[in-house]
Amino acid sequence: MKITISKAIILSLVLIVTACKTTEFSEITLKESEQQLNFLRTISIKENKIPRTIEKDGSIRWVLDSYDWTKGFWPGVCWMQYENTLDPKWKEAAESNQKIFLADKDLTSDHDLGFLFNNSYGKAYKITKDPKYKQVLIDASNSLITRFNKNVGCIQSWDLKDNWQSKKGWSFPVIIDNMMNLEMLFEVSKLTGDKKYMEIAITHANTTMKNHFRPDGSSYHVVDYNPQTGNVISKITAQGYADESAWARGQAWGLYSFTMCYRYTKDKKYLDFAEKIAKFILNNPNYPKDGVPYWDFNAPNIPNAPRDASSGAILASGLIELSSYTNDKYLKQAIHIVKSLASDDYTAKFGENGYFVLKNSVGSLPMGNEVSVPLNYADYYYIEALLELKKRGI
């Protein structure tokens, strides 16, 4: 009898130790990220500003006081830290920082309202169920859909007045990034029962699937349309190496967003398309062994081209969700990317890097802007990926 009990105790201990080991990576890594980001939280509250990256001297670069597409990522990071820790200081930081851009919900001059509001107020609503956050999402969605053109079947990305895009001669530019903003529309349709938001999102996704992608599953960055006829005028890039190259973050946006489309619609064509994009990325001869892409898959100086940790983080988070619909088909690759990002090659030492977690991201190399620096959206998708791995016990 004693032997049987001892074996049972030993077996229980083995199971406990095994369970601890399976959650050790994500839990430890999330804790380390919280410790690093806590300094950034303190400073951002004191300054009442939202961190974006760092300057050349290592000081924090805050988001623009005017419009800035990255405003929503830092509050989103704070909401995820609150979700993980239940420490009210993170909730307070999230609420404080997202108030800064609340008025942007009524903007009709840009397409990135999903990035701004779904990643901040959207996280807030999912966690707290406070109806005031739901209304912000509805307001922002109503602003976003004013940019939808029935002739084209897309939401216009950039306006073409008084900015660098106006010099390009475009008529109705749509960028692959715009797919990410559809999540807010899908969510608001779900929250309100009003199908108009989802219908616009589906139409935009279908048009993008038709015109943005090459036969091999890679994506153009920008497709310019004739707003009267809906005809494609040109397919070009603004942030990639060349018009016909595969800009890494654009490929990651595509995989993540079509996986998301499947989540809301259960239309298998989106799942199949996400897998097609995954195949292009993961089987690409220029896909690095550590899984963190070069800034462009066709960069001319590979293997000496800059890596883009933000693309790696977006890709990892997208692959984790894609795995949930494909019997964990891509989970191993996703974990490999996240563990690479957690290494010293991409994770900053404690107290360095402007208190951001990840280093070595690329904003826009052709413009010489934010190259090999931390970026708030890299941290956002990295924390998102880690939280999903924790939920899976990894």
mmCIF file of C-alpha atoms in Angstrom:
data_model
loop_
_atom_site.group_PDB
_atom_site.id
_atom_site.type_symbol
_atom_site.label_atom_id
_atom_site.label_comp_id
_atom_site.label_asym_id
_atom_site.label_seq_id
_atom_site.Cartn_x
_atom_site.Cartn_y
_atom_site.Cartn_z
ATOM 1 C CA MET A 1 0.000 0.000 0.000
ATOM 2 C CA LYS A 2 2.793 2.403 0.881
ATOM 3 C CA ILE A 3 4.541 1.613 -2.400
ATOM 4 C CA THR A 4 1.360 2.340 -4.333
ATOM 5 C CA ILE A 5 0.897 5.671 -2.540
ATOM 6 C CA SER A 6 4.528 6.590 -3.118
ATOM 7 C CA LYS A 7 4.188 5.857 -6.814
ATOM 8 C CA ALA A 8 1.056 7.950 -6.956
ATOM 9 C CA ILE A 9 2.821 10.818 -5.199
ATOM 10 C CA ILE A 10 5.796 10.529 -7.515
ATOM 11 C CA LEU A 11 3.513 10.462 -10.541
ATOM 12 C CA SER A 12 1.666 13.535 -9.294
ATOM 13 C CA LEU A 13 4.934 15.373 -8.756
ATOM 14 C CA VAL A 14 6.087 14.450 -12.236
ATOM 15 C CA LEU A 15 2.839 15.766 -13.701
ATOM 16 C CA ILE A 16 3.129 18.988 -11.709
ATOM 17 C CA VAL A 17 6.730 19.533 -12.766
ATOM 18 C CA THR A 18 5.824 18.773 -16.375
ATOM 19 C CA ALA A 19 2.937 21.238 -16.260
ATOM 20 C CA CYS A 20 5.235 23.898 -14.790
ATOM 21 C CA LYS A 21 7.744 23.325 -17.545
ATOM 22 C CA THR A 22 5.112 23.726 -20.262
ATOM 23 C CA THR A 23 4.083 27.141 -18.942
ATOM 24 C CA GLU A 24 7.537 28.277 -17.918
ATOM 25 C CA PHE A 25 8.573 29.993 -21.156
ATOM 26 C CA SER A 26 5.546 32.244 -21.709
ATOM 27 C CA GLU A 27 5.084 33.067 -18.034
ATOM 28 C CA ILE A 28 8.721 33.975 -17.457
ATOM 29 C CA THR A 29 8.955 35.940 -20.689
ATOM 30 C CA LEU A 30 5.758 37.861 -19.946
ATOM 31 C CA LYS A 31 7.026 38.672 -16.467
ATOM 32 C CA GLU A 32 10.308 39.944 -17.866
ATOM 33 C CA SER A 33 8.472 42.065 -20.403
ATOM 34 C CA GLU A 34 6.317 43.558 -17.663
ATOM 35 C CA GLN A 35 9.368 44.521 -15.645
ATOM 36 C CA GLN A 36 10.915 46.251 -18.643
ATOM 37 C CA LEU A 37 7.725 47.998 -19.748
ATOM 38 C CA ASN A 38 6.924 49.180 -16.235
ATOM 39 C CA PHE A 39 9.581 51.872 -16.587
ATOM 40 C CA LEU A 40 7.985 53.005 -19.849
ATOM 41 C CA ARG A 41 4.596 53.037 -18.147
ATOM 42 C CA THR A 42 5.870 55.332 -15.410
ATOM 43 C CA ILE A 43 7.436 57.767 -17.853
ATOM 44 C CA SER A 44 4.468 57.835 -20.230
ATOM 45 C CA ILE A 45 2.073 58.658 -17.399
ATOM 46 C CA LYS A 46 4.362 61.413 -16.121
ATOM 47 C CA GLU A 47 4.705 62.941 -19.593
ATOM 48 C CA ASN A 48 1.097 62.174 -20.586
ATOM 49 C CA LYS A 49 2.421 60.954 -23.918
ATOM 50 C CA ILE A 50 2.391 57.718 -25.894
ATOM 51 C CA PRO A 51 5.765 56.087 -26.666
ATOM 52 C CA ARG A 52 6.488 55.091 -30.259
ATOM 53 C CA THR A 53 10.216 54.312 -30.550
ATOM 54 C CA ILE A 54 13.570 55.878 -29.587
ATOM 55 C CA GLU A 55 15.624 58.714 -31.020
ATOM 56 C CA LYS A 56 19.228 58.305 -32.161
ATOM 57 C CA ASP A 57 20.426 59.423 -28.731
ATOM 58 C CA GLY A 58 18.359 56.700 -27.056
ATOM 59 C CA SER A 59 15.651 59.001 -25.706
ATOM 60 C CA ILE A 60 12.006 58.118 -26.176
ATOM 61 C CA ARG A 61 10.278 59.301 -29.329
ATOM 62 C CA TRP A 62 6.640 59.978 -28.557
ATOM 63 C CA VAL A 63 3.809 59.654 -31.061
ATOM 64 C CA LEU A 64 2.968 62.778 -33.025
ATOM 65 C CA ASP A 65 0.688 65.255 -31.309
ATOM 66 C CA SER A 66 -1.397 65.372 -34.466
ATOM 67 C CA TYR A 67 -2.352 62.141 -36.211
ATOM 68 C CA ASP A 68 -0.225 59.026 -35.743
ATOM 69 C CA TRP A 69 -1.281 55.528 -36.792
ATOM 70 C CA THR A 70 0.646 53.931 -33.903
ATOM 71 C CA LYS A 71 -1.233 55.638 -31.060
ATOM 72 C CA GLY A 72 -3.318 52.605 -30.135
ATOM 73 C CA PHE A 73 -0.538 50.062 -29.661
ATOM 74 C CA TRP A 74 0.868 51.276 -26.346
ATOM 75 C CA PRO A 75 -2.535 51.411 -24.572
ATOM 76 C CA GLY A 76 -3.138 47.958 -26.041
ATOM 77 C CA VAL A 77 0.107 46.714 -24.500
ATOM 78 C CA CYS A 78 -1.022 48.114 -21.158
ATOM 79 C CA TRP A 79 -4.407 46.394 -21.443
ATOM 80 C CA MET A 80 -2.716 43.077 -22.180
ATOM 81 C CA GLN A 81 -0.423 43.514 -19.196
ATOM 82 C CA TYR A 82 -3.483 44.205 -17.069
ATOM 83 C CA GLU A 83 -5.209 41.110 -18.471
ATOM 84 C CA ASN A 84 -2.175 39.026 -17.577
ATOM 85 C CA THR A 85 -1.413 40.465 -14.140
ATOM 86 C CA LEU A 86 -4.689 42.052 -12.953
ATOM 87 C CA ASP A 87 -2.493 44.813 -11.545
ATOM 88 C CA PRO A 88 -4.640 47.999 -11.628
ATOM 89 C CA LYS A 89 -1.644 50.190 -12.491
ATOM 90 C CA TRP A 90 -1.744 48.784 -16.034
ATOM 91 C CA LYS A 91 -5.467 49.490 -16.374
ATOM 92 C CA GLU A 92 -4.925 53.035 -15.168
ATOM 93 C CA ALA A 93 -2.090 53.525 -17.651
ATOM 94 C CA ALA A 94 -4.162 52.153 -20.527
ATOM 95 C CA GLU A 95 -7.122 54.387 -19.740
ATOM 96 C CA SER A 96 -4.931 57.430 -19.273
ATOM 97 C CA ASN A 97 -3.059 56.978 -22.538
ATOM 98 C CA GLN A 98 -6.009 56.138 -24.757
ATOM 99 C CA LYS A 99 -7.863 59.240 -23.640
ATOM 100 C CA ILE A 100 -5.180 61.250 -25.442
ATOM 101 C CA PHE A 101 -6.548 60.320 -28.869
ATOM 102 C CA LEU A 102 -10.248 59.782 -28.129
ATOM 103 C CA ALA A 103 -11.242 62.626 -30.459
ATOM 104 C CA ASP A 104 -9.660 60.741 -33.384
ATOM 105 C CA LYS A 105 -12.665 58.417 -33.424
ATOM 106 C CA ASP A 106 -14.464 61.025 -35.523
ATOM 107 C CA LEU A 107 -11.702 61.379 -38.130
ATOM 108 C CA THR A 108 -12.682 60.523 -41.681
ATOM 109 C CA SER A 109 -9.332 61.485 -43.213
ATOM 110 C CA ASP A 110 -7.420 58.238 -42.577
ATOM 111 C CA HIS A 111 -7.956 54.484 -42.635
ATOM 112 C CA ASP A 112 -6.018 53.454 -39.535
ATOM 113 C CA LEU A 113 -8.846 53.847 -37.036
ATOM 114 C CA GLY A 114 -8.798 50.096 -36.477
ATOM 115 C CA PHE A 115 -5.170 50.223 -35.393
ATOM 116 C CA LEU A 116 -5.994 53.153 -33.123
ATOM 117 C CA PHE A 117 -9.223 51.972 -31.542
ATOM 118 C CA ASN A 118 -9.593 48.222 -31.918
ATOM 119 C CA ASN A 119 -6.165 47.676 -30.360
ATOM 120 C CA SER A 120 -6.902 49.989 -27.427
ATOM 121 C CA TYR A 121 -10.590 50.571 -26.760
ATOM 122 C CA GLY A 122 -11.325 47.182 -28.295
ATOM 123 C CA LYS A 123 -9.025 45.484 -25.791
ATOM 124 C CA ALA A 124 -10.635 47.604 -23.064
ATOM 125 C CA TYR A 125 -14.133 46.435 -23.955
ATOM 126 C CA LYS A 126 -13.190 42.766 -24.166
ATOM 127 C CA ILE A 127 -11.606 42.913 -20.723
ATOM 128 C CA THR A 128 -14.013 45.224 -18.850
ATOM 129 C CA LYS A 129 -17.273 45.007 -20.889
ATOM 130 C CA ASP A 130 -17.748 48.697 -20.132
ATOM 131 C CA PRO A 131 -20.322 49.984 -22.675
ATOM 132 C CA LYS A 132 -18.541 53.325 -23.050
ATOM 133 C CA TYR A 133 -15.701 51.522 -24.831
ATOM 134 C CA LYS A 134 -18.181 49.781 -27.113
ATOM 135 C CA GLN A 135 -19.586 53.118 -28.207
ATOM 136 C CA VAL A 136 -16.123 54.399 -29.096
ATOM 137 C CA LEU A 137 -15.657 51.390 -31.388
ATOM 138 C CA ILE A 138 -19.006 52.088 -33.057
ATOM 139 C CA ASP A 139 -18.158 55.757 -33.561
ATOM 140 C CA ALA A 140 -14.733 54.924 -35.015
ATOM 141 C CA SER A 141 -16.260 52.325 -37.340
ATOM 142 C CA ASN A 142 -18.821 54.829 -38.596
ATOM 143 C CA SER A 143 -15.953 57.168 -39.425
ATOM 144 C CA LEU A 144 -13.950 54.433 -41.130
ATOM 145 C CA ILE A 145 -16.710 53.246 -43.454
ATOM 146 C CA THR A 146 -17.090 56.751 -44.922
ATOM 147 C CA ARG A 147 -13.880 55.917 -46.801
ATOM 148 C CA PHE A 148 -15.433 52.942 -48.565
ATOM 149 C CA ASN A 149 -15.905 53.289 -52.330
ATOM 150 C CA LYS A 150 -18.460 50.943 -53.899
ATOM 151 C CA ASN A 151 -16.903 51.281 -57.354
ATOM 152 C CA VAL A 152 -13.552 50.064 -56.077
ATOM 153 C CA GLY A 153 -14.834 47.745 -53.381
ATOM 154 C CA CYS A 154 -12.284 49.016 -50.877
ATOM 155 C CA ILE A 155 -11.697 51.487 -48.093
ATOM 156 C CA GLN A 156 -9.264 54.156 -49.270
ATOM 157 C CA SER A 157 -6.005 54.141 -47.355
ATOM 158 C CA TRP A 158 -4.232 57.474 -47.668
ATOM 159 C CA ASP A 159 -5.725 60.824 -48.493
ATOM 160 C CA LEU A 160 -3.814 62.639 -51.210
ATOM 161 C CA LYS A 161 -3.604 66.178 -49.947
ATOM 162 C CA ASP A 162 -0.806 67.985 -48.123
ATOM 163 C CA ASN A 163 1.319 64.902 -47.477
ATOM 164 C CA TRP A 164 4.087 62.846 -49.074
ATOM 165 C CA GLN A 165 1.573 60.571 -50.771
ATOM 166 C CA SER A 166 0.165 63.513 -52.737
ATOM 167 C CA LYS A 167 3.397 63.641 -54.743
ATOM 168 C CA LYS A 168 2.958 60.072 -55.998
ATOM 169 C CA GLY A 169 0.201 60.850 -58.475
ATOM 170 C CA TRP A 170 -2.126 58.232 -57.010
ATOM 171 C CA SER A 171 -5.908 58.334 -57.339
ATOM 172 C CA PHE A 172 -7.245 55.836 -54.761
ATOM 173 C CA PRO A 173 -4.393 54.026 -52.983
ATOM 174 C CA VAL A 174 -5.132 50.912 -50.932
ATOM 175 C CA ILE A 175 -2.348 49.336 -48.876
ATOM 176 C CA ILE A 176 -2.143 45.780 -47.581
ATOM 177 C CA ASP A 177 -1.939 47.181 -44.026
ATOM 178 C CA ASN A 178 -5.543 48.308 -44.425
ATOM 179 C CA MET A 179 -6.695 44.705 -44.020
ATOM 180 C CA MET A 180 -5.860 44.930 -40.329
ATOM 181 C CA ASN A 181 -8.402 47.699 -39.789
ATOM 182 C CA LEU A 182 -11.212 45.385 -40.877
ATOM 183 C CA GLU A 183 -11.136 43.591 -37.526
ATOM 184 C CA MET A 184 -12.851 46.535 -35.871
ATOM 185 C CA LEU A 185 -15.626 46.452 -38.482
ATOM 186 C CA PHE A 186 -16.169 42.732 -38.001
ATOM 187 C CA GLU A 187 -16.256 43.205 -34.251
ATOM 188 C CA VAL A 188 -18.711 46.097 -34.363
ATOM 189 C CA SER A 189 -21.056 44.097 -36.597
ATOM 190 C CA LYS A 190 -20.923 41.361 -33.983
ATOM 191 C CA LEU A 191 -21.545 43.820 -31.144
ATOM 192 C CA THR A 192 -24.383 45.725 -32.809
ATOM 193 C CA GLY A 193 -25.986 43.124 -35.038
ATOM 194 C CA ASP A 194 -25.674 45.578 -37.945
ATOM 195 C CA LYS A 195 -24.363 43.730 -40.980
ATOM 196 C CA LYS A 196 -23.227 46.813 -42.897
ATOM 197 C CA TYR A 197 -19.829 46.874 -41.180
ATOM 198 C CA MET A 198 -19.155 43.209 -41.937
ATOM 199 C CA GLU A 199 -20.373 43.563 -45.516
ATOM 200 C CA ILE A 200 -17.896 46.374 -46.156
ATOM 201 C CA ALA A 201 -15.114 44.391 -44.484
ATOM 202 C CA ILE A 202 -15.856 41.314 -46.608
ATOM 203 C CA THR A 203 -15.991 43.339 -49.823
ATOM 204 C CA HIS A 204 -12.664 44.995 -49.011
ATOM 205 C CA ALA A 205 -11.088 41.637 -48.172
ATOM 206 C CA ASN A 206 -12.330 40.052 -51.401
ATOM 207 C CA THR A 207 -11.081 42.946 -53.527
ATOM 208 C CA THR A 208 -7.709 42.816 -51.793
ATOM 209 C CA MET A 209 -7.482 39.068 -52.295
ATOM 210 C CA LYS A 210 -8.152 39.560 -56.003
ATOM 211 C CA ASN A 211 -5.824 42.472 -56.721
ATOM 212 C CA HIS A 212 -3.094 42.654 -54.082
ATOM 213 C CA PHE A 213 -1.623 39.179 -54.378
ATOM 214 C CA ARG A 214 0.629 37.422 -56.847
ATOM 215 C CA PRO A 215 0.170 33.755 -57.830
ATOM 216 C CA ASP A 216 2.866 32.680 -55.341
ATOM 217 C CA GLY A 217 0.962 34.139 -52.384
ATOM 218 C CA SER A 218 3.109 37.259 -51.958
ATOM 219 C CA SER A 219 1.545 40.694 -51.731
ATOM 220 C CA TYR A 220 2.066 44.078 -53.290
ATOM 221 C CA HIS A 221 2.203 46.924 -50.814
ATOM 222 C CA VAL A 222 0.029 49.473 -52.656
ATOM 223 C CA VAL A 223 -2.665 49.048 -55.299
ATOM 224 C CA ASP A 224 -3.901 52.280 -56.855
ATOM 225 C CA TYR A 225 -7.447 52.267 -58.262
ATOM 226 C CA ASN A 226 -9.547 54.478 -60.473
ATOM 227 C CA PRO A 227 -12.244 55.635 -58.020
ATOM 228 C CA GLN A 228 -14.838 56.038 -60.803
ATOM 229 C CA THR A 229 -14.401 52.692 -62.583
ATOM 230 C CA GLY A 230 -12.718 50.558 -59.930
ATOM 231 C CA ASN A 231 -10.024 49.530 -62.397
ATOM 232 C CA VAL A 232 -6.492 48.907 -61.137
ATOM 233 C CA ILE A 233 -4.139 51.684 -62.242
ATOM 234 C CA SER A 234 -0.887 50.408 -60.771
ATOM 235 C CA LYS A 235 0.676 48.075 -58.228
ATOM 236 C CA ILE A 236 3.587 49.618 -56.378
ATOM 237 C CA THR A 237 5.390 49.915 -53.074
ATOM 238 C CA ALA A 238 5.931 52.728 -50.615
ATOM 239 C CA GLN A 239 7.871 50.920 -47.906
ATOM 240 C CA GLY A 240 9.297 47.847 -49.607
ATOM 241 C CA TYR A 241 12.500 47.422 -51.604
ATOM 242 C CA ALA A 242 10.798 47.482 -55.016
ATOM 243 C CA ASP A 243 7.347 47.340 -56.576
ATOM 244 C CA GLU A 244 7.696 43.620 -57.283
ATOM 245 C CA SER A 245 9.392 42.723 -54.001
ATOM 246 C CA ALA A 246 7.751 41.190 -50.932
ATOM 247 C CA TRP A 247 7.885 43.716 -48.113
ATOM 248 C CA ALA A 248 8.068 41.595 -44.969
ATOM 249 C CA ARG A 249 5.625 43.427 -42.757
ATOM 250 C CA GLY A 250 3.131 43.508 -45.601
ATOM 251 C CA GLN A 251 3.295 39.727 -45.900
ATOM 252 C CA ALA A 252 2.759 39.422 -42.144
ATOM 253 C CA TRP A 253 -0.223 41.808 -42.267
ATOM 254 C CA GLY A 254 -1.734 39.629 -44.989
ATOM 255 C CA LEU A 255 -1.367 36.358 -43.100
ATOM 256 C CA TYR A 256 -2.673 37.812 -39.854
ATOM 257 C CA SER A 257 -5.640 39.606 -41.431
ATOM 258 C CA PHE A 258 -6.966 36.803 -43.637
ATOM 259 C CA THR A 259 -6.740 34.462 -40.658
ATOM 260 C CA MET A 260 -8.782 37.047 -38.772
ATOM 261 C CA CYS A 261 -11.313 37.169 -41.623
ATOM 262 C CA TYR A 262 -11.799 33.429 -41.241
ATOM 263 C CA ARG A 263 -12.327 33.860 -37.501
ATOM 264 C CA TYR A 264 -15.328 36.115 -38.085
ATOM 265 C CA THR A 265 -16.822 34.595 -41.247
ATOM 266 C CA LYS A 266 -15.798 30.910 -41.149
ATOM 267 C CA ASP A 267 -15.473 31.213 -44.921
ATOM 268 C CA LYS A 268 -12.876 28.607 -45.866
ATOM 269 C CA LYS A 269 -11.536 30.666 -48.748
ATOM 270 C CA TYR A 270 -9.962 33.005 -46.197
ATOM 271 C CA LEU A 271 -8.400 30.125 -44.305
ATOM 272 C CA ASP A 272 -7.017 28.659 -47.521
ATOM 273 C CA PHE A 273 -5.676 32.056 -48.524
ATOM 274 C CA ALA A 274 -3.969 32.573 -45.164
ATOM 275 C CA GLU A 275 -2.295 29.196 -45.620
ATOM 276 C CA LYS A 276 -1.168 30.206 -49.109
ATOM 277 C CA ILE A 277 0.503 33.287 -47.644
ATOM 278 C CA ALA A 278 2.060 31.177 -44.888
ATOM 279 C CA LYS A 279 3.469 28.815 -47.512
ATOM 280 C CA PHE A 280 5.099 31.710 -49.357
ATOM 281 C CA ILE A 281 6.684 33.042 -46.176
ATOM 282 C CA LEU A 282 7.794 29.830 -44.503
ATOM 283 C CA ASN A 283 9.144 28.209 -47.698
ATOM 284 C CA ASN A 284 10.828 31.317 -49.019
ATOM 285 C CA PRO A 285 14.557 30.780 -49.712
ATOM 286 C CA ASN A 286 15.253 34.079 -47.936
ATOM 287 C CA TYR A 287 13.284 33.150 -44.816
ATOM 288 C CA PRO A 288 15.907 33.134 -42.029
ATOM 289 C CA LYS A 289 16.556 30.121 -39.835
ATOM 290 C CA ASP A 290 15.507 31.996 -36.701
ATOM 291 C CA GLY A 291 12.168 32.936 -38.293
ATOM 292 C CA VAL A 292 12.556 36.709 -37.904
ATOM 293 C CA PRO A 293 12.303 38.098 -41.456
ATOM 294 C CA TYR A 294 14.608 40.478 -43.212
ATOM 295 C CA TRP A 295 12.780 43.784 -43.737
ATOM 296 C CA ASP A 296 12.023 42.684 -47.320
ATOM 297 C CA PHE A 297 12.188 39.149 -48.681
ATOM 298 C CA ASN A 298 13.933 40.537 -51.766
ATOM 299 C CA ALA A 299 16.303 42.953 -50.040
ATOM 300 C CA PRO A 300 19.464 43.160 -52.145
ATOM 301 C CA ASN A 301 21.983 42.702 -49.338
ATOM 302 C CA ILE A 302 20.638 39.548 -47.678
ATOM 303 C CA PRO A 303 22.033 38.078 -45.377
ATOM 304 C CA ASN A 304 23.320 41.468 -44.238
ATOM 305 C CA ALA A 305 19.977 43.251 -44.598
ATOM 306 C CA PRO A 306 18.283 44.536 -41.429
ATOM 307 C CA ARG A 307 15.873 42.169 -39.723
ATOM 308 C CA ASP A 308 12.410 43.327 -38.756
ATOM 309 C CA ALA A 309 11.295 42.116 -35.349
ATOM 310 C CA SER A 310 7.887 43.743 -35.865
ATOM 311 C CA SER A 311 7.260 41.493 -38.885
ATOM 312 C CA GLY A 312 8.359 38.504 -36.820
ATOM 313 C CA ALA A 313 5.987 39.377 -33.983
ATOM 314 C CA ILE A 314 3.000 39.924 -36.298
ATOM 315 C CA LEU A 315 3.812 36.698 -38.145
ATOM 316 C CA ALA A 316 4.102 34.711 -34.911
ATOM 317 C CA SER A 317 0.789 35.976 -33.560
ATOM 318 C CA GLY A 318 -0.917 35.279 -36.876
ATOM 319 C CA LEU A 319 0.526 31.766 -37.103
ATOM 320 C CA ILE A 320 -0.643 30.958 -33.584
ATOM 321 C CA GLU A 321 -4.227 31.774 -34.532
ATOM 322 C CA LEU A 322 -3.880 30.035 -37.897
ATOM 323 C CA SER A 323 -2.699 26.955 -36.007
ATOM 324 C CA SER A 324 -5.895 26.912 -33.998
ATOM 325 C CA TYR A 325 -7.845 26.306 -37.229
ATOM 326 C CA THR A 326 -5.397 23.791 -38.759
ATOM 327 C CA ASN A 327 -4.709 21.227 -36.019
ATOM 328 C CA ASP A 328 -1.642 23.141 -34.785
ATOM 329 C CA LYS A 329 -0.034 22.895 -38.213
ATOM 330 C CA TYR A 330 1.973 26.108 -37.766
ATOM 331 C CA LEU A 331 2.395 26.142 -34.002
ATOM 332 C CA LYS A 332 5.968 24.852 -34.024
ATOM 333 C CA GLN A 333 7.050 27.612 -36.408
ATOM 334 C CA ALA A 334 5.246 30.231 -34.326
ATOM 335 C CA ILE A 335 6.923 29.102 -31.112
ATOM 336 C CA HIS A 336 10.278 29.114 -32.872
ATOM 337 C CA ILE A 337 9.792 32.757 -33.925
ATOM 338 C CA VAL A 338 8.696 33.838 -30.450
ATOM 339 C CA LYS A 339 11.657 32.122 -28.815
ATOM 340 C CA SER A 340 13.973 33.803 -31.317
ATOM 341 C CA LEU A 341 12.428 37.163 -30.433
ATOM 342 C CA ALA A 342 12.950 36.347 -26.755
ATOM 343 C CA SER A 343 16.687 35.847 -27.332
ATOM 344 C CA ASP A 344 19.377 38.462 -26.794
ATOM 345 C CA ASP A 345 19.390 39.108 -30.544
ATOM 346 C CA TYR A 346 16.008 40.827 -30.354
ATOM 347 C CA THR A 347 15.088 41.355 -26.702
ATOM 348 C CA ALA A 348 16.715 44.328 -25.029
ATOM 349 C CA LYS A 349 18.658 44.116 -21.827
ATOM 350 C CA PHE A 350 16.804 45.251 -18.735
ATOM 351 C CA GLY A 351 16.664 49.047 -18.523
ATOM 352 C CA GLU A 352 17.946 49.628 -22.065
ATOM 353 C CA ASN A 353 16.312 50.274 -25.460
ATOM 354 C CA GLY A 354 14.151 53.124 -24.153
ATOM 355 C CA TYR A 355 12.424 50.506 -21.976
ATOM 356 C CA PHE A 356 10.810 48.841 -24.987
ATOM 357 C CA VAL A 357 11.034 45.047 -25.036
ATOM 358 C CA LEU A 358 12.059 44.274 -28.606
ATOM 359 C CA LYS A 359 14.831 45.895 -30.577
ATOM 360 C CA ASN A 360 15.771 45.641 -34.276
ATOM 361 C CA SER A 361 12.514 46.530 -35.984
ATOM 362 C CA VAL A 362 12.192 48.474 -39.227
ATOM 363 C CA GLY A 363 9.569 51.132 -39.854
ATOM 364 C CA SER A 364 10.357 52.403 -43.344
ATOM 365 C CA LEU A 365 13.821 51.691 -44.670
ATOM 366 C CA PRO A 366 13.346 53.462 -48.045
ATOM 367 C CA MET A 367 12.517 56.649 -46.158
ATOM 368 C CA GLY A 368 15.359 56.100 -43.676
ATOM 369 C CA ASN A 369 12.795 56.192 -40.906
ATOM 370 C CA GLU A 370 12.917 53.970 -37.802
ATOM 371 C CA VAL A 371 15.531 51.457 -38.927
ATOM 372 C CA SER A 372 16.852 48.873 -36.437
ATOM 373 C CA VAL A 373 14.997 50.413 -33.501
ATOM 374 C CA PRO A 374 12.215 49.363 -31.111
ATOM 375 C CA LEU A 375 8.644 50.011 -32.224
ATOM 376 C CA ASN A 376 5.515 50.035 -30.077
ATOM 377 C CA TYR A 377 3.661 47.759 -32.490
ATOM 378 C CA ALA A 378 6.441 45.169 -32.376
ATOM 379 C CA ASP A 379 5.975 44.938 -28.612
ATOM 380 C CA TYR A 380 2.188 44.817 -29.044
ATOM 381 C CA TYR A 381 2.139 41.754 -31.282
ATOM 382 C CA TYR A 382 4.917 40.094 -29.293
ATOM 383 C CA ILE A 383 2.951 40.393 -26.042
ATOM 384 C CA GLU A 384 -0.170 39.230 -27.879
ATOM 385 C CA ALA A 385 1.667 36.139 -29.107
ATOM 386 C CA LEU A 386 3.039 35.388 -25.657
ATOM 387 C CA LEU A 387 -0.400 35.645 -24.076
ATOM 388 C CA GLU A 388 -1.804 33.210 -26.621
ATOM 389 C CA LEU A 389 1.020 30.755 -25.925
ATOM 390 C CA LYS A 390 0.331 31.066 -22.208
ATOM 391 C CA LYS A 391 -3.330 30.207 -22.804
ATOM 392 C CA ARG A 392 -2.111 27.097 -24.604
ATOM 393 C CA GLY A 393 0.144 26.185 -21.690
ATOM 394 C CA ILE A 394 3.379 26.788 -23.584
#
